[in-house]
Short mmCIF file of C-alpha atoms in Angstrom, two decimals:
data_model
loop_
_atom_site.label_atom_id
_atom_site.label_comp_id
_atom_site.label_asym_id
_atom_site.label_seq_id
_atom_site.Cartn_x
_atom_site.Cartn_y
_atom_site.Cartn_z
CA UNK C 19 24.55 60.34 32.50
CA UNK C 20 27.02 59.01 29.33
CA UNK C 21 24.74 59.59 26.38
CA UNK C 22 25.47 57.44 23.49
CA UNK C 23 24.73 57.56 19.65
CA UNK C 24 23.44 54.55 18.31
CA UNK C 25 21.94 55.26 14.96
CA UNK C 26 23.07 55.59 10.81
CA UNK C 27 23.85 59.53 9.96
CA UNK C 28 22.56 61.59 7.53
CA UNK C 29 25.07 59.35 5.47
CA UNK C 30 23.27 56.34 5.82
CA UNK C 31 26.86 54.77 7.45
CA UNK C 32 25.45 53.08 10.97
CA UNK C 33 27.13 54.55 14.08
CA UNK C 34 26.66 51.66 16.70
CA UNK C 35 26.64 52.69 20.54
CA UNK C 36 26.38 49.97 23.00
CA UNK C 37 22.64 49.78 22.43
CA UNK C 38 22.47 50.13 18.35
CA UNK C 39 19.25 52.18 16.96
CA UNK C 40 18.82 50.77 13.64
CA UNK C 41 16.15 51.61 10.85
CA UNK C 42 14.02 54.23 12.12
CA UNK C 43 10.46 54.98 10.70
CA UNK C 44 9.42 57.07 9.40
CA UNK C 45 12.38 58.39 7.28
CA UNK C 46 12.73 59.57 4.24
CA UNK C 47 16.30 58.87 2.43
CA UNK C 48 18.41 58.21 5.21
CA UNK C 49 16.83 61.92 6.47
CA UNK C 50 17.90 63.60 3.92
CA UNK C 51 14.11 64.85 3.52
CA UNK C 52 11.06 64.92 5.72
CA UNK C 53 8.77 62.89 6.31
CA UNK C 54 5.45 64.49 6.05
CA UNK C 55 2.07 64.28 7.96
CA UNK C 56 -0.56 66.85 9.11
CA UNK C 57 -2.12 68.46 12.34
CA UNK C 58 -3.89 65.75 14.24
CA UNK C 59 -2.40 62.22 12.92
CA UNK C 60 -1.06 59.78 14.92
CA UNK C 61 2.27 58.92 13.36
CA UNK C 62 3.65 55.20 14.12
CA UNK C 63 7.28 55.73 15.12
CA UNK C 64 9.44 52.20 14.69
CA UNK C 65 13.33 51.06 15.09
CA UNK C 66 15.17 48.23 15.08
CA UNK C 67 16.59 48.19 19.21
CA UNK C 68 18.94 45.33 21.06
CA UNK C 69 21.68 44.73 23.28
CA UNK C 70 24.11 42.30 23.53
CA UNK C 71 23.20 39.63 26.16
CA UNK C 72 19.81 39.20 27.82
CA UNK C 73 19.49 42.13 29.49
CA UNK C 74 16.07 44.03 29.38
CA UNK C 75 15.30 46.99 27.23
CA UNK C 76 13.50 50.48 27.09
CA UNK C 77 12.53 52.59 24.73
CA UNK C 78 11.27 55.78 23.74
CA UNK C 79 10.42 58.36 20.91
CA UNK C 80 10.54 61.96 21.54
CA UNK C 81 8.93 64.36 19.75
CA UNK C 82 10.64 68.27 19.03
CA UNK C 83 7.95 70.84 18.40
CA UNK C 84 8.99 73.46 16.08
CA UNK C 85 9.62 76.28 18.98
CA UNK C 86 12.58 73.73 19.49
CA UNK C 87 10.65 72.40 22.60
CA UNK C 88 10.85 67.95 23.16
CA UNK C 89 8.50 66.93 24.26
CA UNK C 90 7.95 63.81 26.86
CA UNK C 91 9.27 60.70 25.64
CA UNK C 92 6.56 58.37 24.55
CA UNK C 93 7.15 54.76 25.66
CA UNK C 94 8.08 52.14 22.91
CA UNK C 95 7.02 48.31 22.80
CA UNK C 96 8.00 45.36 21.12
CA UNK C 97 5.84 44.88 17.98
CA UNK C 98 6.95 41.38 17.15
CA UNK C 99 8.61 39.40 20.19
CA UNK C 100 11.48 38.19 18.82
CA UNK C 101 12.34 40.78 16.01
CA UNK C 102 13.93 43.33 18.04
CA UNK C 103 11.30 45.98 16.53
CA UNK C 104 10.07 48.31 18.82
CA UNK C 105 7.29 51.18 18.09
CA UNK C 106 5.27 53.89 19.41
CA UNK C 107 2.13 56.15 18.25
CA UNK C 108 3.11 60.17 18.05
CA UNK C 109 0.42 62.73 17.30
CA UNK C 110 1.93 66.27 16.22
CA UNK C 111 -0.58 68.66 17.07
CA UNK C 112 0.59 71.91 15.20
CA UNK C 113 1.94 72.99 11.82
CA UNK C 114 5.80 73.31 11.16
CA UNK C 115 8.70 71.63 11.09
CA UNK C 116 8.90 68.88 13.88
CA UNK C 117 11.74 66.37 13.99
CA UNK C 118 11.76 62.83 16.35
CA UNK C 119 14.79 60.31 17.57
CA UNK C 120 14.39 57.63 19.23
CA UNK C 121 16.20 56.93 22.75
CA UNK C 122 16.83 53.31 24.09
CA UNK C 123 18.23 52.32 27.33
CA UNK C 124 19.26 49.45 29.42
CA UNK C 125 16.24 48.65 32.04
CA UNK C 126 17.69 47.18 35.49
CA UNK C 127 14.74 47.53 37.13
CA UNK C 128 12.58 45.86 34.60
CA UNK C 129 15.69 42.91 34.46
CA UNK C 130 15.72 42.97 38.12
CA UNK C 131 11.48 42.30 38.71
CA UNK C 132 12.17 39.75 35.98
CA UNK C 133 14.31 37.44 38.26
CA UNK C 134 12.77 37.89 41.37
CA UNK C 135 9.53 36.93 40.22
CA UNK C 136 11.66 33.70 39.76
CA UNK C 137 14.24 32.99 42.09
CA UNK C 138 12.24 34.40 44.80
CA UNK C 139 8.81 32.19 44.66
CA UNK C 140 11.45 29.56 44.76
CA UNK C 141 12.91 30.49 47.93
CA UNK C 142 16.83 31.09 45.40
CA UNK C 143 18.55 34.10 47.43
CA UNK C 144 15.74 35.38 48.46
CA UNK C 145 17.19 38.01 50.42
CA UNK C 146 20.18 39.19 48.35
CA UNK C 147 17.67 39.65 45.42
CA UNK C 148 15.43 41.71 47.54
CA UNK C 149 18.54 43.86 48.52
CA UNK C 150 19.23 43.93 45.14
CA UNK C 151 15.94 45.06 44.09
CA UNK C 152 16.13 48.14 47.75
CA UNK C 153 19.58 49.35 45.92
CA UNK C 154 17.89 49.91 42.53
CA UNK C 155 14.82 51.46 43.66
CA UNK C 156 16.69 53.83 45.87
CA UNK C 157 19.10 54.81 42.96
CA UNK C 158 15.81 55.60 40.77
CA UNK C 159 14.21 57.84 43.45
CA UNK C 160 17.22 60.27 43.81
CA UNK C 161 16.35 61.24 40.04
CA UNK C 162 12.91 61.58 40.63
CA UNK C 163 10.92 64.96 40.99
CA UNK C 164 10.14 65.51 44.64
CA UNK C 165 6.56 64.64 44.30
CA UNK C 166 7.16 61.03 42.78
CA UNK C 167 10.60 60.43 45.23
CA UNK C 168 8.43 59.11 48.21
CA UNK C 169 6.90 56.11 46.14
CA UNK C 170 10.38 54.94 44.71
CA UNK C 171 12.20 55.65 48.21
CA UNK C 172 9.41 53.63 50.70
CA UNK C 173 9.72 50.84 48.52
CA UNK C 174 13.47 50.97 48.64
CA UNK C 175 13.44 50.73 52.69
CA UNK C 176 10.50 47.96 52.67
CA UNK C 177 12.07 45.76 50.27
CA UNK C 178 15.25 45.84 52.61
CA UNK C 179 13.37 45.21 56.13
CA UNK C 180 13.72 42.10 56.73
CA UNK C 181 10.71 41.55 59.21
CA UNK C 182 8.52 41.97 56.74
CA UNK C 183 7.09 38.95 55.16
CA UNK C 184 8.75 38.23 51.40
CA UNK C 185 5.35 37.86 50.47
CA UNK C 186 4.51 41.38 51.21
CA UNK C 187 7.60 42.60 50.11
CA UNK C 188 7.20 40.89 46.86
CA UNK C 189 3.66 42.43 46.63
CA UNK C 190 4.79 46.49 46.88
CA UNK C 191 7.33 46.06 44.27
CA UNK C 192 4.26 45.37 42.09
CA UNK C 193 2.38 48.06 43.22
CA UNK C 194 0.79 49.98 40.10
CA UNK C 195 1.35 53.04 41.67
CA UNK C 196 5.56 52.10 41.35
CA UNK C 197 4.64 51.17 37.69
CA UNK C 198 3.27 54.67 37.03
CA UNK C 199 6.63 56.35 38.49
CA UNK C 200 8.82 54.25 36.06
CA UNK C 201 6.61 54.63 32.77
CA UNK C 202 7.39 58.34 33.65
CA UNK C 203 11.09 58.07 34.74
CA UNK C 204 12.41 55.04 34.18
CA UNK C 205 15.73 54.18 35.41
CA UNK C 206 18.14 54.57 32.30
CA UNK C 207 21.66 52.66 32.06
CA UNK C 208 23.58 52.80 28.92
CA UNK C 209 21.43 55.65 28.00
CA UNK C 210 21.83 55.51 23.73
CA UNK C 211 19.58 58.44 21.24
CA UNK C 212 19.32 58.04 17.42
CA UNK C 213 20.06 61.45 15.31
CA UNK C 214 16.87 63.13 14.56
CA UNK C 215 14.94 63.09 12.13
CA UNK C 216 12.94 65.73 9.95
CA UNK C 217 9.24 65.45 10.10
CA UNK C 218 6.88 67.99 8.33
CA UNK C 219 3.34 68.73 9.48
CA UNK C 220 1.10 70.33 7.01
CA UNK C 221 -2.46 71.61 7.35
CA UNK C 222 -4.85 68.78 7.62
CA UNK C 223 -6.76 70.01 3.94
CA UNK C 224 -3.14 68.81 2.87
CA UNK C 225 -4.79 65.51 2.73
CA UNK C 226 -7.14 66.34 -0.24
CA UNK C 227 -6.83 69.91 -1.17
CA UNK C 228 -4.34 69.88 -3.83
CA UNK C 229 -6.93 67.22 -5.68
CA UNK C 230 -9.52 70.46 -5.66
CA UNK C 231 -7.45 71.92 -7.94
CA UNK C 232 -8.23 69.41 -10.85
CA UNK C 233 -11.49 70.59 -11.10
CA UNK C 234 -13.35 73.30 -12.64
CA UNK C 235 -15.40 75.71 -10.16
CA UNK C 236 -18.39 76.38 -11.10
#
């Protein structure tokens, strides 16, 4: 998979990739320095994300413990249709020093549902966006781990029998047990990742414990 950058440097000049990454949140002089939080808070993650066109996005925010282990992406949404901002709560759960980018994607699946629940009510090539729909889902499953491949591959074969009804067709492409497999492992085209970015977790007495110090003990 082609892996693009699509975010500024520590410079602060914007590298575009095909899917741009733009103004990241939290960050602290272009990353220069870390943002900070402590143990336990949930830290809102936000970027600036688009494409050219109207094809559909995805995005995530991914989280790198200090051990150097990332952690699983955490799903993105639009905060303001319309603005192109996209955001996601992160929790860091120990001290150190944790860093975060943000990963965005083309989402031909999500693109693909979009039409169909269009043109197909409608009775517009019906078929070839069905077979459209079997070809995606059947890319997506040979990705999968082998205990979610079975959901993505059925579907593949049953959208592309045509003896069974559209209707029912239509109806296991919406299955919420197919939703679960993609908020997991979605399929990822023009696969772009922002630099990351330095975030410091302190102690959660960070919060107040340097104010103790004004005050005389007793």
């Amino acid at each position: 998979m082609q892996v693009e950058s699509g975010t500024s440097t520590i410079t602060g000049i914007p590298r575009l990739g095909r899917i741009p990454i733009l103004d990241v949140a939290p960050v602290v002089g272009g990353g220069r320095w870390p943002a900070k939080a402590v143990v336990g808070e949930t830290v809102e993650v936000s970027a600036t994300v688009f494409r050219e066109g109207h094809e559909m996005l995805g995005a995530a925010v991914v989280l790198r413990a200090p051990d150097g282990m990332e952690q699983p992406g955490e799903p993105m949404t639009e905060v303001g249709v319309g603005l192109d901002r996209w955001a996601a709560l992160v929790t860091p759960d120990r001290m150190g020093e944790w860093s975060f980018r943000v990963e965005a994607w083309g989402d031909p699946i999500a693109h693909w549902w979009h039409d169909a629940q269009i043109k197909v009510p409608r009775g517009q090539d019906v078929e070839l966006m069905l077979a459209e729909g079997a070809r995606l889902f059947a890319r997506a499953a040979e990705a999968l781990p082998s205990k979610d491949r079975p959901t993505l591959t059925r579907l593949a074969k049953r959208l592309g029998d045509e003896t069974i009804p559209v209707g029912d067709r239509m109806e296991a492409a919406a299955d919420p047990d197919v939703a679960d497999v993609l908020e997991r492992h979605p399929l990822r085209d023009l696969l772009t990742v922002s630099d990351w970015y330095p975030l410091v977790v302190h102690r959660q007495r960070a919060l107040y414990g340097a104010w103790y110090e004004f005050f005389p003990r007793s």
